[in-house]
């Protein structure tokens, strides 16, 4: 993708004015509180995260509800590759259910702590997670499931793409169609911005006050409470 279009995409998202924050107003009762309670003991969250990762991705775990991860012989969008399922919560009645908003941030978190998720327990979890890129159905973005439809909720549609961009940054050689996915996602979002009325010449901000956006048909979902702002602006940071 031409870098010029990335800049255009960025500018089209920045439609909300920014205001300087006033200084914090001191509250007498709050000022009496200590900055740090005593005694104080911070949990070792790095240790917790590493133990969580090694536990939920260990395919050899046995016991009630275990293992949490399950391998599948072929993906939906990349049938030439294996895929996997990870329980969204313990004790689910859908053992092979799978959500990108659970799987992909777990890959990001472990990677930030130094775990190589491309070669853990003999599996390439990164390659298998690319099945969340909905290529087979023509959505051509990451969605919460491997065979999903966009347009239900901004949050569920935006976050998997943010997590993919984080993984793309953490692993320069992500493999498979990662490069194609990286540029295709940006192209799809630029197309959506323009379909929402955004333009660089003449300048025109896009109208995003929708519940969600249907990327396959480039149409809005105007039902329910709008929620575009946070997800899209975080997504901009990834671009």
mmCIF file of C-alpha atoms in Angstrom:
data_model
loop_
_atom_site.group_PDB
_atom_site.id
_atom_site.type_symbol
_atom_site.label_atom_id
_atom_site.label_comp_id
_atom_site.label_asym_id
_atom_site.label_seq_id
_atom_site.Cartn_x
_atom_site.Cartn_y
_atom_site.Cartn_z
ATOM 1 C CA UNK A 1 0.000 0.000 0.000
ATOM 2 C CA UNK A 2 1.257 3.495 -0.871
ATOM 3 C CA UNK A 3 2.292 5.306 2.326
ATOM 4 C CA UNK A 4 0.340 8.308 1.064
ATOM 5 C CA UNK A 5 -2.882 6.360 1.464
ATOM 6 C CA UNK A 6 -1.958 5.359 5.006
ATOM 7 C CA UNK A 7 -1.587 9.048 5.844
ATOM 8 C CA UNK A 8 -4.918 9.763 4.187
ATOM 9 C CA UNK A 9 -6.546 7.000 6.214
ATOM 10 C CA UNK A 10 -5.060 8.423 9.394
ATOM 11 C CA UNK A 11 -6.274 11.929 8.665
ATOM 12 C CA UNK A 12 -9.787 10.753 7.899
ATOM 13 C CA UNK A 13 -10.075 9.083 11.279
ATOM 14 C CA UNK A 14 -9.038 12.169 13.220
ATOM 15 C CA UNK A 15 -12.392 13.904 13.139
ATOM 16 C CA UNK A 16 -12.821 14.629 16.852
ATOM 17 C CA UNK A 17 -11.170 17.831 18.140
ATOM 18 C CA UNK A 18 -8.644 17.535 20.927
ATOM 19 C CA UNK A 19 -8.813 19.823 23.952
ATOM 20 C CA UNK A 20 -6.169 20.503 26.586
ATOM 21 C CA UNK A 21 -6.881 18.815 29.895
ATOM 22 C CA UNK A 22 -7.325 21.214 32.840
ATOM 23 C CA UNK A 23 -5.234 20.609 35.927
ATOM 24 C CA UNK A 24 -6.575 18.060 38.391
ATOM 25 C CA UNK A 25 -8.765 19.588 41.094
ATOM 26 C CA UNK A 26 -7.555 18.535 44.560
ATOM 27 C CA UNK A 27 -10.181 16.960 46.825
ATOM 28 C CA UNK A 28 -9.398 17.367 50.540
ATOM 29 C CA UNK A 29 -10.595 13.899 51.520
ATOM 30 C CA UNK A 30 -8.611 12.276 48.709
ATOM 31 C CA UNK A 31 -5.515 14.273 49.604
ATOM 32 C CA UNK A 32 -5.585 12.657 53.065
ATOM 33 C CA UNK A 33 -5.174 9.224 51.522
ATOM 34 C CA UNK A 34 -1.634 7.776 51.190
ATOM 35 C CA UNK A 35 -0.193 7.486 47.696
ATOM 36 C CA UNK A 36 0.657 3.864 48.424
ATOM 37 C CA UNK A 37 -1.060 1.711 51.040
ATOM 38 C CA UNK A 38 1.019 -0.127 53.625
ATOM 39 C CA UNK A 39 1.515 -3.008 53.841
ATOM 40 C CA UNK A 40 1.452 -3.411 50.086
ATOM 41 C CA UNK A 41 2.196 -6.440 47.947
ATOM 42 C CA UNK A 42 1.998 -6.299 44.145
ATOM 43 C CA UNK A 43 1.199 -9.586 42.496
ATOM 44 C CA UNK A 44 3.826 -10.738 40.003
ATOM 45 C CA UNK A 45 1.682 -10.320 36.908
ATOM 46 C CA UNK A 46 4.491 -11.343 34.572
ATOM 47 C CA UNK A 47 4.709 -14.672 36.352
ATOM 48 C CA UNK A 48 0.922 -15.020 36.237
ATOM 49 C CA UNK A 49 0.840 -14.341 32.495
ATOM 50 C CA UNK A 50 3.592 -16.849 31.745
ATOM 51 C CA UNK A 51 1.932 -19.552 33.838
ATOM 52 C CA UNK A 52 -1.414 -18.838 32.190
ATOM 53 C CA UNK A 53 0.101 -19.186 28.738
ATOM 54 C CA UNK A 54 1.907 -22.440 29.509
ATOM 55 C CA UNK A 55 -1.242 -23.864 31.087
ATOM 56 C CA UNK A 56 -3.893 -23.045 28.481
ATOM 57 C CA UNK A 57 -1.723 -23.969 25.482
ATOM 58 C CA UNK A 58 -0.469 -27.278 26.862
ATOM 59 C CA UNK A 59 -2.283 -29.906 24.807
ATOM 60 C CA UNK A 60 -1.206 -32.662 27.195
ATOM 61 C CA UNK A 61 -3.085 -31.317 30.218
ATOM 62 C CA UNK A 62 -5.589 -33.739 31.715
ATOM 63 C CA UNK A 63 -8.418 -33.242 34.163
ATOM 64 C CA UNK A 64 -11.866 -31.686 34.266
ATOM 65 C CA UNK A 65 -12.383 -29.378 31.257
ATOM 66 C CA UNK A 66 -8.783 -29.970 30.108
ATOM 67 C CA UNK A 67 -7.050 -29.383 27.835
ATOM 68 C CA UNK A 68 -8.304 -25.882 27.066
ATOM 69 C CA UNK A 69 -6.800 -25.898 23.560
ATOM 70 C CA UNK A 70 -7.749 -28.272 20.748
ATOM 71 C CA UNK A 71 -6.105 -28.737 17.357
ATOM 72 C CA UNK A 72 -8.173 -28.913 14.188
ATOM 73 C CA UNK A 73 -6.807 -30.662 11.058
ATOM 74 C CA UNK A 74 -7.765 -27.836 8.687
ATOM 75 C CA UNK A 75 -8.791 -24.226 8.932
ATOM 76 C CA UNK A 76 -11.831 -22.581 7.373
ATOM 77 C CA UNK A 77 -9.997 -19.805 5.573
ATOM 78 C CA UNK A 78 -6.698 -21.642 5.150
ATOM 79 C CA UNK A 79 -7.623 -25.333 4.843
ATOM 80 C CA UNK A 80 -4.023 -26.174 3.954
ATOM 81 C CA UNK A 81 -3.044 -25.230 7.521
ATOM 82 C CA UNK A 82 -4.054 -26.634 10.868
ATOM 83 C CA UNK A 83 -6.104 -24.443 13.174
ATOM 84 C CA UNK A 84 -6.903 -24.575 16.866
ATOM 85 C CA UNK A 85 -9.647 -23.797 19.335
ATOM 86 C CA UNK A 86 -9.276 -22.265 22.788
ATOM 87 C CA UNK A 87 -12.100 -22.209 25.315
ATOM 88 C CA UNK A 88 -13.342 -18.677 25.947
ATOM 89 C CA UNK A 89 -14.166 -19.619 29.517
ATOM 90 C CA UNK A 90 -13.747 -22.702 31.674
ATOM 91 C CA UNK A 91 -16.540 -25.233 31.475
ATOM 92 C CA UNK A 92 -18.085 -23.987 28.253
ATOM 93 C CA UNK A 93 -20.703 -26.205 26.676
ATOM 94 C CA UNK A 94 -19.097 -25.549 23.317
ATOM 95 C CA UNK A 95 -15.648 -27.146 23.645
ATOM 96 C CA UNK A 96 -14.676 -26.269 20.097
ATOM 97 C CA UNK A 97 -15.923 -22.697 20.244
ATOM 98 C CA UNK A 98 -13.340 -20.072 19.486
ATOM 99 C CA UNK A 99 -13.111 -16.288 19.761
ATOM 100 C CA UNK A 100 -10.381 -14.066 18.369
ATOM 101 C CA UNK A 101 -10.845 -11.561 21.203
ATOM 102 C CA UNK A 102 -9.701 -14.323 23.558
ATOM 103 C CA UNK A 103 -7.110 -16.126 21.435
ATOM 104 C CA UNK A 104 -5.218 -13.297 19.777
ATOM 105 C CA UNK A 105 -4.506 -11.105 22.835
ATOM 106 C CA UNK A 106 -3.228 -14.216 24.600
ATOM 107 C CA UNK A 107 -0.711 -14.617 21.773
ATOM 108 C CA UNK A 108 0.251 -10.949 22.026
ATOM 109 C CA UNK A 109 0.657 -11.041 25.801
ATOM 110 C CA UNK A 110 2.844 -14.143 25.812
ATOM 111 C CA UNK A 111 4.959 -12.778 22.965
ATOM 112 C CA UNK A 112 5.574 -9.526 24.841
ATOM 113 C CA UNK A 113 6.976 -11.640 27.675
ATOM 114 C CA UNK A 114 9.384 -13.460 25.377
ATOM 115 C CA UNK A 115 7.438 -16.618 24.544
ATOM 116 C CA UNK A 116 7.928 -17.669 20.930
ATOM 117 C CA UNK A 117 4.387 -18.553 19.920
ATOM 118 C CA UNK A 118 5.548 -19.724 16.513
ATOM 119 C CA UNK A 119 7.239 -22.736 18.127
ATOM 120 C CA UNK A 120 5.631 -23.678 21.421
ATOM 121 C CA UNK A 121 4.659 -27.226 22.386
ATOM 122 C CA UNK A 122 5.585 -28.219 18.842
ATOM 123 C CA UNK A 123 2.985 -25.952 17.223
ATOM 124 C CA UNK A 124 2.928 -22.659 15.322
ATOM 125 C CA UNK A 125 0.059 -20.911 17.089
ATOM 126 C CA UNK A 126 0.622 -17.728 15.106
ATOM 127 C CA UNK A 127 0.151 -19.457 11.773
ATOM 128 C CA UNK A 128 -2.972 -21.211 12.998
ATOM 129 C CA UNK A 129 -4.447 -17.973 14.372
ATOM 130 C CA UNK A 130 -4.463 -16.491 10.871
ATOM 131 C CA UNK A 131 -7.603 -18.529 10.252
ATOM 132 C CA UNK A 132 -9.466 -15.647 11.923
ATOM 133 C CA UNK A 133 -8.797 -13.643 8.757
ATOM 134 C CA UNK A 134 -12.146 -14.144 7.037
ATOM 135 C CA UNK A 135 -10.972 -14.735 3.485
ATOM 136 C CA UNK A 136 -13.297 -17.551 2.397
ATOM 137 C CA UNK A 137 -16.468 -15.514 2.890
ATOM 138 C CA UNK A 138 -15.112 -12.331 1.302
ATOM 139 C CA UNK A 139 -15.015 -10.161 4.438
ATOM 140 C CA UNK A 140 -11.211 -9.909 4.130
ATOM 141 C CA UNK A 141 -10.579 -8.638 7.639
ATOM 142 C CA UNK A 142 -10.001 -10.368 10.966
ATOM 143 C CA UNK A 143 -13.236 -11.127 12.809
ATOM 144 C CA UNK A 144 -14.124 -12.752 16.108
ATOM 145 C CA UNK A 145 -14.690 -16.154 14.491
ATOM 146 C CA UNK A 146 -13.163 -17.871 11.474
ATOM 147 C CA UNK A 147 -16.490 -17.885 9.647
ATOM 148 C CA UNK A 148 -18.081 -14.664 10.847
ATOM 149 C CA UNK A 149 -19.890 -11.674 9.391
ATOM 150 C CA UNK A 150 -19.014 -8.081 10.181
ATOM 151 C CA UNK A 151 -21.606 -5.477 11.053
ATOM 152 C CA UNK A 152 -22.813 -6.657 14.446
ATOM 153 C CA UNK A 153 -20.597 -4.623 16.753
ATOM 154 C CA UNK A 154 -17.646 -2.292 16.161
ATOM 155 C CA UNK A 155 -15.734 -3.683 19.123
ATOM 156 C CA UNK A 156 -15.852 -7.307 17.992
ATOM 157 C CA UNK A 157 -14.958 -6.330 14.425
ATOM 158 C CA UNK A 158 -12.115 -3.933 15.273
ATOM 159 C CA UNK A 159 -10.173 -5.656 18.036
ATOM 160 C CA UNK A 160 -9.039 -8.815 16.177
ATOM 161 C CA UNK A 161 -7.428 -6.580 13.542
ATOM 162 C CA UNK A 162 -5.635 -4.583 16.222
ATOM 163 C CA UNK A 163 -4.253 -7.773 17.753
ATOM 164 C CA UNK A 164 -3.109 -9.008 14.348
ATOM 165 C CA UNK A 165 -1.236 -5.758 13.741
ATOM 166 C CA UNK A 166 0.477 -6.187 17.100
ATOM 167 C CA UNK A 167 1.545 -9.711 16.187
ATOM 168 C CA UNK A 168 2.703 -8.509 12.777
ATOM 169 C CA UNK A 169 4.946 -5.999 14.541
ATOM 170 C CA UNK A 170 6.246 -8.536 17.069
ATOM 171 C CA UNK A 171 7.053 -11.187 14.442
ATOM 172 C CA UNK A 172 8.658 -9.694 11.291
ATOM 173 C CA UNK A 173 8.497 -13.117 9.612
ATOM 174 C CA UNK A 174 4.944 -14.026 10.516
ATOM 175 C CA UNK A 175 4.543 -16.229 7.459
ATOM 176 C CA UNK A 176 1.635 -17.463 5.374
ATOM 177 C CA UNK A 177 -0.360 -14.507 4.000
ATOM 178 C CA UNK A 178 0.474 -12.082 6.809
ATOM 179 C CA UNK A 179 1.826 -9.424 4.425
ATOM 180 C CA UNK A 180 -1.271 -9.704 2.255
ATOM 181 C CA UNK A 181 -3.511 -9.492 5.309
ATOM 182 C CA UNK A 182 -1.653 -6.449 6.633
ATOM 183 C CA UNK A 183 -2.247 -4.372 3.508
ATOM 184 C CA UNK A 184 -5.696 -5.788 2.764
ATOM 185 C CA UNK A 185 -7.000 -4.773 6.181
ATOM 186 C CA UNK A 186 -5.763 -1.213 5.666
ATOM 187 C CA UNK A 187 -7.308 -1.135 2.193
ATOM 188 C CA UNK A 188 -10.638 -2.367 3.544
ATOM 189 C CA UNK A 189 -10.719 0.255 6.267
ATOM 190 C CA UNK A 190 -9.845 2.992 3.811
ATOM 191 C CA UNK A 191 -12.639 1.780 1.549
ATOM 192 C CA UNK A 192 -15.025 1.854 4.515
ATOM 193 C CA UNK A 193 -13.998 5.380 5.479
ATOM 194 C CA UNK A 194 -14.676 6.582 1.956
ATOM 195 C CA UNK A 195 -18.007 4.729 1.854
ATOM 196 C CA UNK A 196 -18.917 6.619 5.027
ATOM 197 C CA UNK A 197 -18.364 9.875 3.203
ATOM 198 C CA UNK A 198 -14.734 10.524 4.046
ATOM 199 C CA UNK A 199 -12.646 12.231 1.395
ATOM 200 C CA UNK A 200 -9.187 13.761 1.187
ATOM 201 C CA UNK A 201 -9.867 16.011 -1.812
ATOM 202 C CA UNK A 202 -11.991 17.896 -1.053
ATOM 203 C CA UNK A 203 -11.576 17.327 2.652
ATOM 204 C CA UNK A 204 -14.606 15.657 4.193
ATOM 205 C CA UNK A 205 -14.635 13.709 7.487
ATOM 206 C CA UNK A 206 -16.431 10.381 7.482
ATOM 207 C CA UNK A 207 -19.671 9.813 9.384
ATOM 208 C CA UNK A 208 -19.094 6.918 11.789
ATOM 209 C CA UNK A 209 -22.029 7.260 14.147
ATOM 210 C CA UNK A 210 -23.208 3.704 13.598
ATOM 211 C CA UNK A 211 -23.582 0.561 15.650
ATOM 212 C CA UNK A 212 -21.178 -1.195 13.272
ATOM 213 C CA UNK A 213 -20.119 -1.460 9.646
ATOM 214 C CA UNK A 214 -20.780 -4.290 7.208
ATOM 215 C CA UNK A 215 -17.454 -4.617 5.421
ATOM 216 C CA UNK A 216 -18.633 -7.144 2.869
ATOM 217 C CA UNK A 217 -21.336 -4.854 1.475
ATOM 218 C CA UNK A 218 -19.855 -1.553 2.692
ATOM 219 C CA UNK A 219 -23.096 -0.632 4.431
ATOM 220 C CA UNK A 220 -23.762 0.662 7.965
ATOM 221 C CA UNK A 221 -25.610 -0.961 10.819
ATOM 222 C CA UNK A 222 -27.548 1.969 12.256
ATOM 223 C CA UNK A 223 -29.485 -0.102 14.811
ATOM 224 C CA UNK A 224 -28.699 0.253 18.494
ATOM 225 C CA UNK A 225 -26.155 2.423 20.251
ATOM 226 C CA UNK A 226 -23.298 3.756 18.074
ATOM 227 C CA UNK A 227 -19.838 2.696 19.163
ATOM 228 C CA UNK A 228 -17.296 3.490 16.477
ATOM 229 C CA UNK A 229 -14.972 5.920 18.223
ATOM 230 C CA UNK A 230 -12.747 3.905 20.537
ATOM 231 C CA UNK A 231 -12.188 0.868 18.345
ATOM 232 C CA UNK A 232 -11.427 2.825 15.215
ATOM 233 C CA UNK A 233 -9.046 5.223 16.868
ATOM 234 C CA UNK A 234 -7.118 2.415 18.497
ATOM 235 C CA UNK A 235 -7.089 0.722 15.115
ATOM 236 C CA UNK A 236 -5.560 3.918 13.706
ATOM 237 C CA UNK A 237 -2.683 3.533 16.140
ATOM 238 C CA UNK A 238 -1.985 0.087 14.699
ATOM 239 C CA UNK A 239 -1.883 1.489 11.161
#
